[in-house]
Amino acid sequence: VGEGSGVIGVKLGSKNRTALAVVRGMMKSILVDALLRCDGASLNFEGVALWNHLSNKEQLTTYLGAHYLASLISNVPALLGSLAAFGNPVGLIRDLGDGMSDFVNEPMKGFKKSIQEMDPSFVMSGVARGTGSLARHTLGGVADSAAMLTETAAKNMAVLTLDRKYAQRRDRVMRLKNNRTRADFVGGFESGLLKLVHGILEGVTGVVSKPIRGAERNGVEGFAKGVGKGLLGLLVKPVIGATDAITDTLIGVKESVDGMNPQHDIETLQTQVRPRRALYGVDRAIRNYRLDDATAATIQARSRLGGEEYLSHVDMTQNVALMSVRKLLIFSGNGEEVLLLPYKMITKVETHEGADRYSVKIYLKEPKPDGTDYEEVMCPNLEIADLLQKELSNVLS
């Protein structure tokens, strides 16, 4: 050490000065990763209400700071319980609680409906739903928690390989859980198998490549270090691959279980308490919050009108008419686009009433290929037809 080199032959002044520095760096990386990865963590801060309160700026700042600091401290147990390094025990308990709640409540709902309808089949249906929900939440929660533990173990072992490039390559690979397309058990097993093979190949090739690269850089000393890294990788990297395989398989189990729940897609979209406020027109004007406008603006943002300013909408019972500042888009009840028209192609809009038939005719500047010069939008009643005609006329004017 006094001559400027550590027990593993790393000279002072390099990135890793001594063996102790290497250990400290690894522990720091592991600790930071453990503290930064949370899953489903929530912070709850109590509000502050003051009446007839007199204070200067410093006093008010101190009071609010102390209040929110105390609230933050009270959230620490929930944050620690949501750490992926611990397997997110809070999330596991929440899943088990949801499953037990459905296990009790669904049969009760079926029992009440059976009494109302005088049909005992509702009880059996409620028991089936409750039991299925308990099984889904239990299996899914345990699989998700176990996947977090195995993923944490694999990330920490990647640090212990002392191969920074390998750890960086591994981090760049998109996890199965973060893929846009939903995985299932088969997809998880296939992904895990590929990672297992990749881990074995990394370990075997490292035995040859690490000594060669070390010798090219630092001669005999680099060759010796490369042999050590290669042998370490030969032992650890296949284990990392096996752990990644277990992780992806567990994630596949979790997603397969969630896919069995018909309400899963709806629940996933309902993570917000309410849709974001709609901003109206080119000026993005703010008006009183309306849930229907906020919902329509959210749908518009995910449609072909995404990126255009929201203006208005009309709920046509079976269809929905969305109006941006430039175009009209009508969706059917199953989400298909029925009509898309730029306003610059429209000359006028009229309501038409026939025998049990109501519609809005949108006249075009140029005729269509079939020779007609209008688009006809069917409406369930005269009230909705008049409303659609009025909204379109206001937009055109």
Short mmCIF file of C-alpha atoms in Angstrom, two decimals:
data_model
loop_
_atom_site.label_atom_id
_atom_site.label_comp_id
_atom_site.label_asym_id
_atom_site.label_seq_id
_atom_site.Cartn_x
_atom_site.Cartn_y
_atom_site.Cartn_z
CA VAL A 1 0.00 0.00 0.00
CA GLY A 2 2.84 2.37 0.84
CA GLU A 3 4.36 1.89 -2.61
CA GLY A 4 1.20 3.07 -4.31
CA SER A 5 -0.62 -0.13 -5.11
CA GLY A 6 -3.40 -2.02 -3.39
CA VAL A 7 -3.75 -5.67 -2.58
CA ILE A 8 -5.43 -6.39 -5.90
CA GLY A 9 -2.73 -4.57 -7.84
CA VAL A 10 -4.62 -1.37 -8.70
CA LYS A 11 -2.37 1.66 -8.61
CA LEU A 12 -3.25 4.71 -6.55
CA GLY A 13 -4.66 7.47 -8.68
CA SER A 14 -6.74 5.15 -10.84
CA LYS A 15 -10.50 4.83 -10.55
CA ASN A 16 -10.29 2.07 -7.91
CA ARG A 17 -7.35 2.92 -5.67
CA THR A 18 -7.48 0.03 -3.22
CA ALA A 19 -9.47 -3.10 -2.56
CA LEU A 20 -11.32 -1.16 0.12
CA ALA A 21 -12.27 1.48 -2.46
CA VAL A 22 -13.60 -1.25 -4.74
CA VAL A 23 -15.75 -2.67 -1.94
CA ARG A 24 -16.98 0.80 -0.99
CA GLY A 25 -17.92 1.55 -4.58
CA MET A 26 -19.85 -1.71 -4.90
CA MET A 27 -21.70 -1.19 -1.63
CA LYS A 28 -22.54 2.40 -2.60
CA SER A 29 -23.95 1.26 -5.95
CA ILE A 30 -26.01 -1.48 -4.29
CA LEU A 31 -27.33 0.85 -1.58
CA VAL A 32 -28.27 3.64 -4.00
CA ASP A 33 -30.07 1.20 -6.28
CA ALA A 34 -31.95 -0.29 -3.32
CA LEU A 35 -33.14 3.13 -2.10
CA LEU A 36 -34.19 4.47 -5.50
CA ARG A 37 -36.33 1.62 -6.81
CA CYS A 38 -39.85 1.77 -5.42
CA ASP A 39 -42.99 0.15 -6.82
CA GLY A 40 -46.41 1.68 -6.29
CA ALA A 41 -45.18 3.99 -3.52
CA SER A 42 -47.49 6.83 -2.53
CA LEU A 43 -46.85 9.95 -0.45
CA ASN A 44 -49.77 11.33 1.54
CA PHE A 45 -49.42 14.86 2.88
CA GLU A 46 -52.06 16.36 5.10
CA GLY A 47 -53.33 19.75 4.01
CA VAL A 48 -52.95 22.97 5.97
CA ALA A 49 -55.86 25.29 6.74
CA LEU A 50 -55.30 28.55 8.60
CA TRP A 51 -58.01 30.97 9.74
CA ASN A 52 -57.36 34.46 11.06
CA HIS A 53 -53.67 33.68 11.13
CA LEU A 54 -51.19 36.51 11.55
CA SER A 55 -47.50 35.90 10.90
CA ASN A 56 -44.62 37.21 8.85
CA LYS A 57 -43.02 35.42 5.92
CA GLU A 58 -40.32 33.70 7.99
CA GLN A 59 -42.78 32.38 10.56
CA LEU A 60 -45.17 31.06 7.92
CA THR A 61 -42.30 29.41 6.03
CA THR A 62 -41.06 27.75 9.23
CA TYR A 63 -44.56 26.54 10.13
CA LEU A 64 -45.27 25.06 6.70
CA GLY A 65 -41.79 23.54 6.47
CA ALA A 66 -42.19 21.82 9.86
CA HIS A 67 -45.67 20.57 8.94
CA TYR A 68 -44.63 18.98 5.64
CA LEU A 69 -41.40 17.63 7.09
CA ALA A 70 -43.43 15.84 9.76
CA SER A 71 -45.75 14.50 7.04
CA LEU A 72 -42.77 13.31 5.02
CA ILE A 73 -41.32 11.50 8.04
CA SER A 74 -44.67 9.79 8.61
CA ASN A 75 -44.48 8.46 5.01
CA VAL A 76 -41.07 6.84 5.53
CA PRO A 77 -42.47 3.43 6.64
CA ALA A 78 -44.67 3.24 3.54
CA LEU A 79 -41.74 4.18 1.31
CA LEU A 80 -39.50 1.56 2.89
CA GLY A 81 -42.27 -1.01 2.54
CA SER A 82 -42.54 -0.18 -1.19
CA LEU A 83 -38.85 -0.72 -1.96
CA ALA A 84 -38.29 -3.31 -4.65
CA ALA A 85 -35.20 -4.49 -2.73
CA PHE A 86 -37.55 -5.82 -0.04
CA GLY A 87 -40.02 -7.25 -2.55
CA ASN A 88 -42.54 -4.41 -2.03
CA PRO A 89 -44.27 -5.93 1.01
CA VAL A 90 -46.76 -3.04 1.08
CA GLY A 91 -47.89 -3.90 -2.45
CA LEU A 92 -48.11 -7.59 -1.54
CA ILE A 93 -50.27 -6.83 1.49
CA ARG A 94 -52.44 -4.55 -0.65
CA ASP A 95 -52.95 -7.30 -3.24
CA LEU A 96 -53.82 -9.84 -0.56
CA GLY A 97 -56.22 -7.36 1.04
CA ASP A 98 -57.97 -6.70 -2.28
CA GLY A 99 -58.30 -10.43 -2.85
CA MET A 100 -59.75 -11.05 0.62
CA SER A 101 -62.14 -8.12 0.18
CA ASP A 102 -63.48 -9.56 -3.08
CA PHE A 103 -63.60 -13.05 -1.52
CA VAL A 104 -66.00 -11.71 1.13
CA ASN A 105 -67.91 -9.02 -0.78
CA GLU A 106 -68.61 -10.76 -4.11
CA PRO A 107 -70.63 -13.64 -2.55
CA MET A 108 -72.56 -11.08 -0.47
CA LYS A 109 -73.40 -9.10 -3.60
CA GLY A 110 -74.51 -12.30 -5.32
CA PHE A 111 -76.60 -13.27 -2.32
CA LYS A 112 -78.42 -9.91 -2.29
CA LYS A 113 -79.07 -10.12 -6.02
CA SER A 114 -80.30 -13.70 -5.67
CA ILE A 115 -82.86 -12.54 -3.12
CA GLN A 116 -83.98 -9.70 -5.39
CA GLU A 117 -84.17 -11.84 -8.53
CA MET A 118 -85.17 -15.08 -6.76
CA ASP A 119 -82.38 -16.85 -8.61
CA PRO A 120 -79.72 -18.79 -6.63
CA SER A 121 -77.29 -18.76 -9.56
CA PHE A 122 -76.14 -15.27 -8.58
CA VAL A 123 -74.77 -16.64 -5.29
CA MET A 124 -72.71 -19.25 -7.09
CA SER A 125 -71.49 -16.63 -9.53
CA GLY A 126 -70.45 -14.35 -6.65
CA VAL A 127 -68.58 -17.19 -4.92
CA ALA A 128 -66.77 -17.96 -8.17
CA ARG A 129 -65.81 -14.30 -8.72
CA GLY A 130 -64.62 -13.88 -5.13
CA THR A 131 -62.58 -17.08 -5.14
CA GLY A 132 -61.08 -16.24 -8.52
CA SER A 133 -60.16 -12.74 -7.36
CA LEU A 134 -58.49 -14.08 -4.22
CA ALA A 135 -56.49 -16.60 -6.26
CA ARG A 136 -55.47 -13.95 -8.82
CA HIS A 137 -54.40 -11.39 -6.24
CA THR A 138 -52.55 -13.95 -4.13
CA LEU A 139 -50.67 -15.60 -7.00
CA GLY A 140 -50.05 -12.31 -8.80
CA GLY A 141 -48.89 -10.50 -5.66
CA VAL A 142 -46.52 -13.29 -4.59
CA ALA A 143 -45.10 -13.59 -8.13
CA ASP A 144 -44.60 -9.82 -8.40
CA SER A 145 -42.90 -9.61 -5.00
CA ALA A 146 -40.65 -12.58 -5.76
CA ALA A 147 -39.74 -11.07 -9.16
CA MET A 148 -38.58 -7.88 -7.45
CA LEU A 149 -36.40 -9.84 -5.04
CA THR A 150 -34.77 -11.88 -7.80
CA GLU A 151 -34.29 -8.77 -9.95
CA THR A 152 -32.58 -7.00 -7.04
CA ALA A 153 -30.33 -9.99 -6.48
CA ALA A 154 -29.36 -10.07 -10.16
CA LYS A 155 -28.59 -6.34 -10.25
CA ASN A 156 -26.40 -6.64 -7.17
CA MET A 157 -24.56 -9.65 -8.57
CA ALA A 158 -23.92 -7.67 -11.77
CA VAL A 159 -22.12 -5.09 -9.65
CA LEU A 160 -20.07 -7.82 -7.95
CA THR A 161 -18.68 -8.99 -11.32
CA LEU A 162 -16.47 -5.84 -11.38
CA ASP A 163 -17.35 -5.63 -15.10
CA ARG A 164 -18.78 -2.18 -15.56
CA LYS A 165 -19.49 -2.59 -19.27
CA TYR A 166 -21.37 -5.82 -18.65
CA ALA A 167 -23.48 -4.13 -15.95
CA GLN A 168 -24.22 -1.21 -18.27
CA ARG A 169 -25.20 -3.51 -21.15
CA ARG A 170 -27.47 -5.41 -18.83
CA ASP A 171 -29.14 -2.21 -17.60
CA ARG A 172 -29.75 -1.06 -21.18
CA VAL A 173 -31.71 -4.19 -22.00
CA MET A 174 -35.39 -3.34 -21.56
CA ARG A 175 -36.96 -5.41 -18.82
CA LEU A 176 -39.87 -7.63 -19.78
CA LYS A 177 -42.04 -5.81 -17.25
CA ASN A 178 -41.53 -2.47 -19.04
CA ASN A 179 -42.37 -3.75 -22.53
CA ARG A 180 -45.29 -1.97 -24.16
CA THR A 181 -46.95 -5.19 -25.17
CA ARG A 182 -48.34 -7.25 -22.32
CA ALA A 183 -46.34 -10.37 -21.60
CA ASP A 184 -47.65 -13.76 -20.56
CA PHE A 185 -46.15 -16.87 -19.02
CA VAL A 186 -44.87 -18.19 -22.36
CA GLY A 187 -43.33 -14.84 -23.28
CA GLY A 188 -41.73 -14.55 -19.86
CA PHE A 189 -40.30 -18.05 -20.06
CA GLU A 190 -38.87 -17.42 -23.55
CA SER A 191 -37.31 -14.12 -22.47
CA GLY A 192 -35.88 -15.76 -19.35
CA LEU A 193 -34.40 -18.63 -21.36
CA LEU A 194 -32.66 -16.17 -23.70
CA LYS A 195 -31.19 -14.30 -20.74
CA LEU A 196 -29.98 -17.55 -19.20
CA VAL A 197 -28.17 -18.47 -22.44
CA HIS A 198 -26.80 -14.92 -22.68
CA GLY A 199 -25.46 -15.11 -19.11
CA ILE A 200 -23.69 -18.40 -19.80
CA LEU A 201 -22.15 -17.05 -23.02
CA GLU A 202 -21.01 -13.87 -21.24
CA GLY A 203 -19.31 -15.93 -18.54
CA VAL A 204 -17.57 -18.32 -20.94
CA THR A 205 -16.37 -15.66 -23.41
CA GLY A 206 -15.18 -13.44 -20.55
CA VAL A 207 -12.63 -16.06 -19.48
CA VAL A 208 -10.89 -15.55 -22.84
CA SER A 209 -11.59 -11.90 -23.62
CA LYS A 210 -10.82 -10.32 -20.24
CA PRO A 211 -7.18 -11.54 -19.97
CA ILE A 212 -6.51 -10.50 -23.59
CA ARG A 213 -7.91 -7.00 -23.06
CA GLY A 214 -6.07 -6.66 -19.76
CA ALA A 215 -2.76 -7.68 -21.36
CA GLU A 216 -3.27 -5.17 -24.21
CA ARG A 217 -3.77 -2.35 -21.74
CA ASN A 218 -1.45 -3.09 -18.81
CA GLY A 219 0.76 -5.99 -19.77
CA VAL A 220 1.33 -8.78 -17.29
CA GLU A 221 -0.48 -6.97 -14.49
CA GLY A 222 -3.51 -6.41 -16.72
CA PHE A 223 -3.42 -10.05 -17.83
CA ALA A 224 -3.52 -11.20 -14.20
CA LYS A 225 -6.41 -8.89 -13.41
CA GLY A 226 -8.21 -10.07 -16.55
CA VAL A 227 -7.87 -13.69 -15.49
CA GLY A 228 -9.39 -12.80 -12.12
CA LYS A 229 -12.30 -10.92 -13.71
CA GLY A 230 -12.86 -13.68 -16.23
CA LEU A 231 -12.99 -16.41 -13.60
CA LEU A 232 -15.27 -14.27 -11.43
CA GLY A 233 -17.59 -13.69 -14.39
CA LEU A 234 -17.56 -17.41 -15.22
CA LEU A 235 -18.95 -18.09 -11.76
CA VAL A 236 -21.33 -15.15 -11.38
CA LYS A 237 -22.69 -14.32 -14.85
CA PRO A 238 -24.46 -17.67 -15.44
CA VAL A 239 -26.05 -17.27 -12.00
CA ILE A 240 -27.20 -13.78 -13.03
CA GLY A 241 -28.67 -15.24 -16.22
CA ALA A 242 -30.52 -17.89 -14.22
CA THR A 243 -31.82 -15.24 -11.82
CA ASP A 244 -32.99 -13.09 -14.74
CA ALA A 245 -34.74 -16.15 -16.17
CA ILE A 246 -36.60 -16.65 -12.90
CA THR A 247 -37.48 -12.94 -12.82
CA ASP A 248 -38.94 -12.87 -16.32
CA THR A 249 -40.87 -16.09 -15.72
CA LEU A 250 -42.39 -14.65 -12.55
CA ILE A 251 -43.29 -11.45 -14.40
CA GLY A 252 -44.95 -13.58 -17.07
CA VAL A 253 -46.95 -15.35 -14.36
CA LYS A 254 -48.00 -11.99 -12.91
CA GLU A 255 -49.12 -10.62 -16.28
CA SER A 256 -50.94 -13.84 -17.17
CA VAL A 257 -52.84 -13.70 -13.90
CA ASP A 258 -53.70 -10.02 -14.45
CA GLY A 259 -54.86 -10.84 -17.96
CA MET A 260 -57.43 -13.24 -16.53
CA ASN A 261 -59.14 -10.29 -14.82
CA PRO A 262 -61.63 -8.66 -17.23
CA GLN A 263 -61.40 -5.42 -15.26
CA HIS A 264 -57.59 -5.24 -15.46
CA ASP A 265 -57.43 -2.94 -18.50
CA ILE A 266 -60.03 -0.61 -17.03
CA GLU A 267 -58.30 -0.50 -13.66
CA THR A 268 -54.99 0.25 -15.36
CA LEU A 269 -56.50 3.30 -17.06
CA GLN A 270 -58.08 4.52 -13.84
CA THR A 271 -54.85 5.35 -12.04
CA GLN A 272 -55.77 9.03 -11.97
CA VAL A 273 -58.40 10.30 -9.57
CA ARG A 274 -59.96 12.23 -12.45
CA PRO A 275 -59.01 13.05 -16.06
CA ARG A 276 -56.86 16.10 -16.64
CA ARG A 277 -58.71 19.40 -17.07
CA ALA A 278 -59.65 20.27 -20.64
CA LEU A 279 -58.16 23.46 -22.12
CA TYR A 280 -60.35 25.01 -24.79
CA GLY A 281 -59.47 26.38 -28.21
CA VAL A 282 -56.30 27.82 -29.66
CA ASP A 283 -55.87 30.04 -26.60
CA ARG A 284 -56.21 26.98 -24.33
CA ALA A 285 -58.74 28.82 -22.21
CA ILE A 286 -59.49 27.59 -18.69
CA ARG A 287 -63.12 27.05 -17.71
CA ASN A 288 -64.90 25.41 -14.80
CA TYR A 289 -63.98 21.74 -14.57
CA ARG A 290 -66.32 19.39 -16.43
CA LEU A 291 -65.76 15.66 -16.22
CA ASP A 292 -67.31 15.00 -19.64
CA ASP A 293 -65.07 17.56 -21.36
CA ALA A 294 -62.01 16.26 -19.53
CA THR A 295 -62.82 12.70 -20.62
CA ALA A 296 -63.44 13.77 -24.21
CA ALA A 297 -60.16 15.73 -24.30
CA THR A 298 -58.31 12.66 -23.01
CA ILE A 299 -59.87 10.48 -25.73
CA GLN A 300 -58.99 13.09 -28.36
CA ALA A 301 -55.36 13.15 -27.23
CA ARG A 302 -55.14 9.40 -27.92
CA SER A 303 -56.84 9.60 -31.32
CA ARG A 304 -55.81 10.93 -34.71
CA LEU A 305 -56.59 14.39 -33.38
CA GLY A 306 -53.81 14.05 -30.81
CA GLY A 307 -51.74 17.24 -30.71
CA GLU A 308 -54.65 19.50 -31.70
CA GLU A 309 -56.40 21.78 -29.23
CA TYR A 310 -59.69 20.50 -27.85
CA LEU A 311 -62.81 22.57 -28.55
CA SER A 312 -66.00 20.63 -27.84
CA HIS A 313 -67.78 17.29 -28.04
CA VAL A 314 -71.26 15.79 -28.31
CA ASP A 315 -72.26 12.50 -26.70
CA MET A 316 -74.54 10.83 -29.26
CA THR A 317 -75.33 7.79 -27.06
CA GLN A 318 -73.92 5.24 -29.52
CA ASN A 319 -71.30 7.54 -31.02
CA VAL A 320 -69.18 10.45 -29.80
CA ALA A 321 -68.38 13.54 -31.87
CA LEU A 322 -65.06 15.20 -30.99
CA MET A 323 -64.34 18.69 -32.27
CA SER A 324 -60.83 20.08 -32.27
CA VAL A 325 -59.95 23.52 -33.58
CA ARG A 326 -59.45 22.10 -37.10
CA LYS A 327 -61.34 18.85 -37.52
CA LEU A 328 -64.43 16.83 -36.64
CA LEU A 329 -63.96 13.22 -35.60
CA ILE A 330 -66.82 10.80 -34.84
CA PHE A 331 -66.17 7.58 -32.92
CA SER A 332 -68.48 4.59 -32.83
CA GLY A 333 -69.34 2.81 -29.60
CA ASN A 334 -66.57 0.22 -30.13
CA GLY A 335 -63.91 2.88 -30.69
CA GLU A 336 -63.80 2.83 -34.51
CA GLU A 337 -63.51 6.07 -36.47
CA VAL A 338 -66.74 6.70 -38.36
CA LEU A 339 -65.99 10.10 -39.87
CA LEU A 340 -63.07 12.53 -40.02
CA LEU A 341 -63.58 15.90 -41.67
CA PRO A 342 -61.52 19.11 -41.69
CA TYR A 343 -63.68 22.17 -41.15
CA LYS A 344 -62.30 23.79 -44.31
CA MET A 345 -64.19 21.16 -46.35
CA ILE A 346 -67.57 22.01 -44.74
CA THR A 347 -69.93 24.69 -46.08
CA LYS A 348 -72.95 24.32 -43.80
CA VAL A 349 -74.67 21.99 -41.34
CA GLU A 350 -78.40 21.21 -41.21
CA THR A 351 -80.70 19.05 -39.09
CA HIS A 352 -83.01 16.65 -40.93
CA GLU A 353 -86.05 14.97 -39.45
CA GLY A 354 -87.90 12.08 -41.07
CA ALA A 355 -90.23 9.31 -40.03
CA ASP A 356 -88.55 8.09 -36.83
CA ARG A 357 -85.27 9.17 -38.35
CA TYR A 358 -83.08 12.06 -37.27
CA SER A 359 -79.77 13.10 -38.77
CA VAL A 360 -77.36 15.95 -39.33
CA LYS A 361 -76.26 16.64 -42.87
CA ILE A 362 -72.80 18.13 -43.27
CA TYR A 363 -72.52 19.75 -46.71
CA LEU A 364 -69.13 19.69 -48.40
CA LYS A 365 -67.38 22.16 -50.68
CA GLU A 366 -66.52 19.40 -53.14
CA PRO A 367 -68.63 16.34 -53.97
CA LYS A 368 -67.49 12.87 -52.92
CA PRO A 369 -66.54 10.18 -55.46
CA ASP A 370 -70.12 8.85 -55.41
CA GLY A 371 -71.44 12.27 -56.46
CA THR A 372 -73.06 13.30 -53.16
CA ASP A 373 -72.04 16.60 -51.63
CA TYR A 374 -72.77 15.83 -47.97
CA GLU A 375 -72.04 13.48 -45.09
CA GLU A 376 -75.02 12.31 -43.06
CA VAL A 377 -74.61 11.60 -39.35
CA MET A 378 -77.45 9.58 -37.83
CA CYS A 379 -78.69 10.64 -34.37
CA PRO A 380 -80.88 8.74 -31.88
CA ASN A 381 -83.28 11.65 -31.38
CA LEU A 382 -84.01 15.21 -32.44
CA GLU A 383 -82.47 16.73 -29.31
CA ILE A 384 -79.03 15.25 -30.00
CA ALA A 385 -79.30 16.14 -33.70
CA ASP A 386 -80.02 19.78 -32.82
CA LEU A 387 -77.16 19.81 -30.31
CA LEU A 388 -74.66 18.44 -32.83
CA GLN A 389 -75.85 20.92 -35.47
CA LYS A 390 -75.53 23.80 -33.01
CA GLU A 391 -72.04 22.82 -31.86
CA LEU A 392 -70.78 22.39 -35.44
CA SER A 393 -72.32 25.68 -36.50
CA ASN A 394 -70.62 27.45 -33.61
CA VAL A 395 -67.29 25.90 -34.56
CA LEU A 396 -67.65 26.90 -38.22
CA SER A 397 -68.59 30.46 -37.34
#
